[in-house]
JSON list of C-alpha atoms in Angstrom, two decimals:
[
{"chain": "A", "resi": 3, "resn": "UNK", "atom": "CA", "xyz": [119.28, 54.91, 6.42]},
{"chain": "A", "resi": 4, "resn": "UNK", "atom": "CA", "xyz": [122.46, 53.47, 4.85]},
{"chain": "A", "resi": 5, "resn": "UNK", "atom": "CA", "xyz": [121.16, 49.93, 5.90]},
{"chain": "A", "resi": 6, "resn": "UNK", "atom": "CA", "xyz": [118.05, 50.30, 3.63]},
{"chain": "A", "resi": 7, "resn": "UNK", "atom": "CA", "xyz": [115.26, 50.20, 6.65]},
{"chain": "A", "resi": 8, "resn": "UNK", "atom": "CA", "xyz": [112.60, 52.20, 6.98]},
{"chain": "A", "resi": 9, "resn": "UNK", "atom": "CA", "xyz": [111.11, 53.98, 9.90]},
{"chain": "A", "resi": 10, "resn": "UNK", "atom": "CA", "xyz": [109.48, 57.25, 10.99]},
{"chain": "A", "resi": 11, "resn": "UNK", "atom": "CA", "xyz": [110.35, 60.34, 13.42]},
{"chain": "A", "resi": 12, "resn": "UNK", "atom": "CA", "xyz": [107.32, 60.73, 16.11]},
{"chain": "A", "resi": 13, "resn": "UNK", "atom": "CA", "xyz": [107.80, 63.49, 19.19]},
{"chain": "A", "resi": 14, "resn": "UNK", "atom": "CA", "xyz": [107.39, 62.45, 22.85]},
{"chain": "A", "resi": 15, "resn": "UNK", "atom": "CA", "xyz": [103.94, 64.54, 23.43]},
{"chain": "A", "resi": 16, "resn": "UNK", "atom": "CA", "xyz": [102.35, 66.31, 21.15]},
{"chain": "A", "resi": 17, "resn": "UNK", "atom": "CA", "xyz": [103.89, 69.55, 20.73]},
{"chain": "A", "resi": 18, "resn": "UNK", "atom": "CA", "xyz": [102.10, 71.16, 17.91]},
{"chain": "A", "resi": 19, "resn": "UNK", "atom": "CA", "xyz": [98.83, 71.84, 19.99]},
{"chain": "A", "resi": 20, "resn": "UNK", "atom": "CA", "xyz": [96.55, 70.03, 17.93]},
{"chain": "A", "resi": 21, "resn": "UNK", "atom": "CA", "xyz": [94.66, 66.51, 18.07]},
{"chain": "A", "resi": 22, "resn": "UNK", "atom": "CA", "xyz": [95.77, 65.38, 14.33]},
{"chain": "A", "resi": 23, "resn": "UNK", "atom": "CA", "xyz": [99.25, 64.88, 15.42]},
{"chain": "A", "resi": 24, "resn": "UNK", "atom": "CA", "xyz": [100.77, 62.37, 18.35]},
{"chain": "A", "resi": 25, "resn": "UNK", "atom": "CA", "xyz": [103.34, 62.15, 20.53]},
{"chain": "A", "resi": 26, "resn": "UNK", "atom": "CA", "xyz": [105.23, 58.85, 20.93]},
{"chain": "A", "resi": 27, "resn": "UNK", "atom": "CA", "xyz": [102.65, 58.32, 24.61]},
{"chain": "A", "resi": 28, "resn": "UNK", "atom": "CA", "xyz": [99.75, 58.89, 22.29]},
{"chain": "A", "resi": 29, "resn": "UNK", "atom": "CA", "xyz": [100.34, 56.33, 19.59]},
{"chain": "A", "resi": 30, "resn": "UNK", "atom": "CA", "xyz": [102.20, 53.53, 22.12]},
{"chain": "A", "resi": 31, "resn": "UNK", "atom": "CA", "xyz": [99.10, 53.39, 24.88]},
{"chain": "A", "resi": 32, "resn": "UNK", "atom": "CA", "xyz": [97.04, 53.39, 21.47]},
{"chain": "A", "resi": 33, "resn": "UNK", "atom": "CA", "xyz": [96.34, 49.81, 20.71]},
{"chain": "A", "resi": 34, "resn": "UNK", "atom": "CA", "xyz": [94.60, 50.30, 17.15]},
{"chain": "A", "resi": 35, "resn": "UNK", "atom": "CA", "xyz": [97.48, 52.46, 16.65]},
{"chain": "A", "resi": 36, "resn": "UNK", "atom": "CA", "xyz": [99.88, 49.39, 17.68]},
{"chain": "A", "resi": 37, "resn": "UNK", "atom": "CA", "xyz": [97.69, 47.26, 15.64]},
{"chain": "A", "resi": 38, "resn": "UNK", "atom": "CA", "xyz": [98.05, 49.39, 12.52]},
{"chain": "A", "resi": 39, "resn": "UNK", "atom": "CA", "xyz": [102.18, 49.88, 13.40]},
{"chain": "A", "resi": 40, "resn": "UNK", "atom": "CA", "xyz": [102.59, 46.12, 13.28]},
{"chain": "A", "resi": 41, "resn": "UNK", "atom": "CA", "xyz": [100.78, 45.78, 10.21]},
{"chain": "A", "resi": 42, "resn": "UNK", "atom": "CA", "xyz": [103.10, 47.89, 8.64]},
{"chain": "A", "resi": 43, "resn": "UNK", "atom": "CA", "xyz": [105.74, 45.81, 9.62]},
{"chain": "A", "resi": 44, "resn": "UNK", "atom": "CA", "xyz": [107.39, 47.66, 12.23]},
{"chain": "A", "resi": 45, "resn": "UNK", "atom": "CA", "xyz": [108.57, 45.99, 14.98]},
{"chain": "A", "resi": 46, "resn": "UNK", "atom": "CA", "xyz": [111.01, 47.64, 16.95]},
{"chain": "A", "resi": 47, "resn": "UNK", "atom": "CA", "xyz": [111.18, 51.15, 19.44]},
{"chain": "A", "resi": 48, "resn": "UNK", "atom": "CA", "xyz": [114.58, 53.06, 18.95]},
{"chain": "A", "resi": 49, "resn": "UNK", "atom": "CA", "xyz": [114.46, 56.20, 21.32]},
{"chain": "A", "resi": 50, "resn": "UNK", "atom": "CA", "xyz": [117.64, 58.11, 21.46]},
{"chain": "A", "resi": 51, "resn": "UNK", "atom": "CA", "xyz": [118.94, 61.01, 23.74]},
{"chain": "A", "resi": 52, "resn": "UNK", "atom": "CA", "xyz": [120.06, 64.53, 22.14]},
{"chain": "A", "resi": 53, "resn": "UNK", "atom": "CA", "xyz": [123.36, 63.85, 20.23]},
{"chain": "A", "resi": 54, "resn": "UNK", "atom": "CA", "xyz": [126.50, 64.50, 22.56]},
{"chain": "A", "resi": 55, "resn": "UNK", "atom": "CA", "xyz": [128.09, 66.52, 19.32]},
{"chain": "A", "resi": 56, "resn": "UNK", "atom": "CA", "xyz": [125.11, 69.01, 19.26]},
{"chain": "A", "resi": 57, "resn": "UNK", "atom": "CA", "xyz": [125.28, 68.89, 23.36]},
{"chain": "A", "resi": 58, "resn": "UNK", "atom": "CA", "xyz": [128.53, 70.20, 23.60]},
{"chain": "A", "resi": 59, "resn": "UNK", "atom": "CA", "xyz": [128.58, 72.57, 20.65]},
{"chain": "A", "resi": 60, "resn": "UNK", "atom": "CA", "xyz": [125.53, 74.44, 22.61]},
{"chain": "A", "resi": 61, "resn": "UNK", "atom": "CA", "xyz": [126.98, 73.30, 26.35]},
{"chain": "A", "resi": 62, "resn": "UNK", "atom": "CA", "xyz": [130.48, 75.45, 25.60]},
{"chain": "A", "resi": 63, "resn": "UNK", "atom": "CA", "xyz": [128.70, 78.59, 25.03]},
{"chain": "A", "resi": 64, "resn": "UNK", "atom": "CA", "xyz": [129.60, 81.21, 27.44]},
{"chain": "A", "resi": 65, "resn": "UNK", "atom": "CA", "xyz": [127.34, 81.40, 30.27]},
{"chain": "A", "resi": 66, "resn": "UNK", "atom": "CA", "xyz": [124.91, 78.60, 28.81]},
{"chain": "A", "resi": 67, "resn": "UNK", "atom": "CA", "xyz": [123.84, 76.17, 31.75]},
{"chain": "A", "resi": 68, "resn": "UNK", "atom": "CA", "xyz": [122.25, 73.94, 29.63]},
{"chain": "A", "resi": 69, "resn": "UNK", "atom": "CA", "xyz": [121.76, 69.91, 30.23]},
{"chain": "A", "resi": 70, "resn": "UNK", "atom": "CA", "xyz": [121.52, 66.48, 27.89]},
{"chain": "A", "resi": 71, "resn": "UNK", "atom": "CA", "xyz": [118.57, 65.39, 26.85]},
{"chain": "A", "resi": 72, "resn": "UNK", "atom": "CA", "xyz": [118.39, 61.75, 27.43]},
{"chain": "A", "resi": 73, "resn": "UNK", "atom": "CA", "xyz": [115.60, 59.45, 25.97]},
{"chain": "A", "resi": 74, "resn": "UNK", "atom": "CA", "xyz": [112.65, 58.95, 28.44]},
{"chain": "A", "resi": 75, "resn": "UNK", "atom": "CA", "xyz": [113.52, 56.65, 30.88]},
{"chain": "A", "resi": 76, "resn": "UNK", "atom": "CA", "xyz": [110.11, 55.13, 31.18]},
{"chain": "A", "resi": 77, "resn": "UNK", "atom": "CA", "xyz": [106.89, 55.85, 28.38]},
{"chain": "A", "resi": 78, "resn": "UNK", "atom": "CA", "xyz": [104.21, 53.31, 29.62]},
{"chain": "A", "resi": 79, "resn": "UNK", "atom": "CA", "xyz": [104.00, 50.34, 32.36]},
{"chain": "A", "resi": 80, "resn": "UNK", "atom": "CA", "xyz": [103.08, 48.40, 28.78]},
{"chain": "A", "resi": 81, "resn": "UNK", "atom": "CA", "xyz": [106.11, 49.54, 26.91]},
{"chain": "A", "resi": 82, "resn": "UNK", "atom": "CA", "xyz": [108.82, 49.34, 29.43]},
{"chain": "A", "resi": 83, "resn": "UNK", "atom": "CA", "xyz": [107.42, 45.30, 30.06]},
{"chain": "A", "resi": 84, "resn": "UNK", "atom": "CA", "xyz": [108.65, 45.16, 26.12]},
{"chain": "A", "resi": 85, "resn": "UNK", "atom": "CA", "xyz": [112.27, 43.30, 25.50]},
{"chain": "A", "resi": 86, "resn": "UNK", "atom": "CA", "xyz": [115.39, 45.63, 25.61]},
{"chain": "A", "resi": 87, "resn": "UNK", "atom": "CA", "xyz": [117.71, 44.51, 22.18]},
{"chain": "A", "resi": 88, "resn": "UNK", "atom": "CA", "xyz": [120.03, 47.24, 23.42]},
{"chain": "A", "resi": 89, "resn": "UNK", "atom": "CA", "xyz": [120.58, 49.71, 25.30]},
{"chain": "A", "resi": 90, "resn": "UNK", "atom": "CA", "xyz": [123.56, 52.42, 26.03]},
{"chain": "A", "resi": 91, "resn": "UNK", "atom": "CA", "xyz": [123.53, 56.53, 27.24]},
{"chain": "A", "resi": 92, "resn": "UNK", "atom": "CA", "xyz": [122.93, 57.46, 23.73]},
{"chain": "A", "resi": 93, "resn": "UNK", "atom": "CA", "xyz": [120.39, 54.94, 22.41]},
{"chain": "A", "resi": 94, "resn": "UNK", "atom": "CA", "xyz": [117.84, 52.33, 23.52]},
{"chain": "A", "resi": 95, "resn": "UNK", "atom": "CA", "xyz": [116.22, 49.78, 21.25]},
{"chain": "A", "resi": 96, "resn": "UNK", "atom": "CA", "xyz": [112.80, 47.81, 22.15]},
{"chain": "A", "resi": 97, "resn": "UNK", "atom": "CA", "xyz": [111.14, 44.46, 20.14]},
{"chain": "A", "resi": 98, "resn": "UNK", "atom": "CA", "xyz": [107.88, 45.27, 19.81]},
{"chain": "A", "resi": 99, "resn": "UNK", "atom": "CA", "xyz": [105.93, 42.55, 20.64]},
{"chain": "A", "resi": 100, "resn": "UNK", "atom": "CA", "xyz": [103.37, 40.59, 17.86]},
{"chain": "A", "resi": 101, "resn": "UNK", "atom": "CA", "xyz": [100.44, 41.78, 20.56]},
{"chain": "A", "resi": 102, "resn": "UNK", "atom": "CA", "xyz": [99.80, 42.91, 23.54]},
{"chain": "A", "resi": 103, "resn": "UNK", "atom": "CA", "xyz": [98.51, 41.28, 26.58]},
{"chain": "A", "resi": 104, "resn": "UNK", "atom": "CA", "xyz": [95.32, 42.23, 27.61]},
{"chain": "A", "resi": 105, "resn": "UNK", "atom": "CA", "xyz": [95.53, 44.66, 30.70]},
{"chain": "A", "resi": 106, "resn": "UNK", "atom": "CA", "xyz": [95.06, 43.51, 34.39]},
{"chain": "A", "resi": 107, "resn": "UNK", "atom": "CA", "xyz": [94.06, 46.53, 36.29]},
{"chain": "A", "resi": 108, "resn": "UNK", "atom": "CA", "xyz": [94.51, 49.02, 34.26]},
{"chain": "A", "resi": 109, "resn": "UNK", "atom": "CA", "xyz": [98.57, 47.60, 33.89]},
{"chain": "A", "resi": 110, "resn": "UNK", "atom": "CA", "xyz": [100.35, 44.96, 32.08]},
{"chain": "A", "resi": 111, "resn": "UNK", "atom": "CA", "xyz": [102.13, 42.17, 34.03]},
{"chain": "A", "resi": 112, "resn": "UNK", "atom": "CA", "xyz": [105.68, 42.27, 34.01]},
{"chain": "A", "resi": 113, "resn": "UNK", "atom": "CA", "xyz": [107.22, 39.21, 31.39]}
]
């Protein structure tokens, strides 16, 4: 936000029971979704895990045996072929490429 960039919140699945709304696996295996994305000018995947702050405010409570959540570690044969910029515990950042190969088999070759 403080860097002046522009980008939008989208769940894993869809949560909210309803077909208006997707999850992140919707709109990524969607390619006129992709299409429409990168004519908006986005071109990058951040996914990040459940803040570690929030984690162990909720972790300390007595008798709570709760675990992280971590970002997915894979969405899509597709997506996880895509470039890693960075990646750490917390965070994991993705170019998203100008357009996607076509599939072959149902997959896209590994780059």
């Amino acid at each position: 936000m403080r860097a002046g960039r522009k980008g939008f919140y989208v769940e894993l699945e869809n949560s909210q029971g309803t077909d208006t709304v997707k999850g992140l696996y919707d709109l990524l295996n969607s390619e006129a979704d992709m299409r429409r994305l990168r004519s908006l000018g986005y071109n990058k995947l951040v996914l990040m895990s459940e803040s570690p702050v929030r984690f162990a405010v909720e972790a300390t409570n007595p008798g709570s045996k709760r675990k992280r959540i971590f970002y997915p570690a894979t969405i899509s044969p597709a997506v996880d072929a895509w470039p890693v910029l960075y990646r750490s515990e917390d965070i994991l950042i993705k170019e998203i490429p100008a357009e996607q190969p076509p599939p072959v088999n149902g997959t896209n070759p590994p780059k």
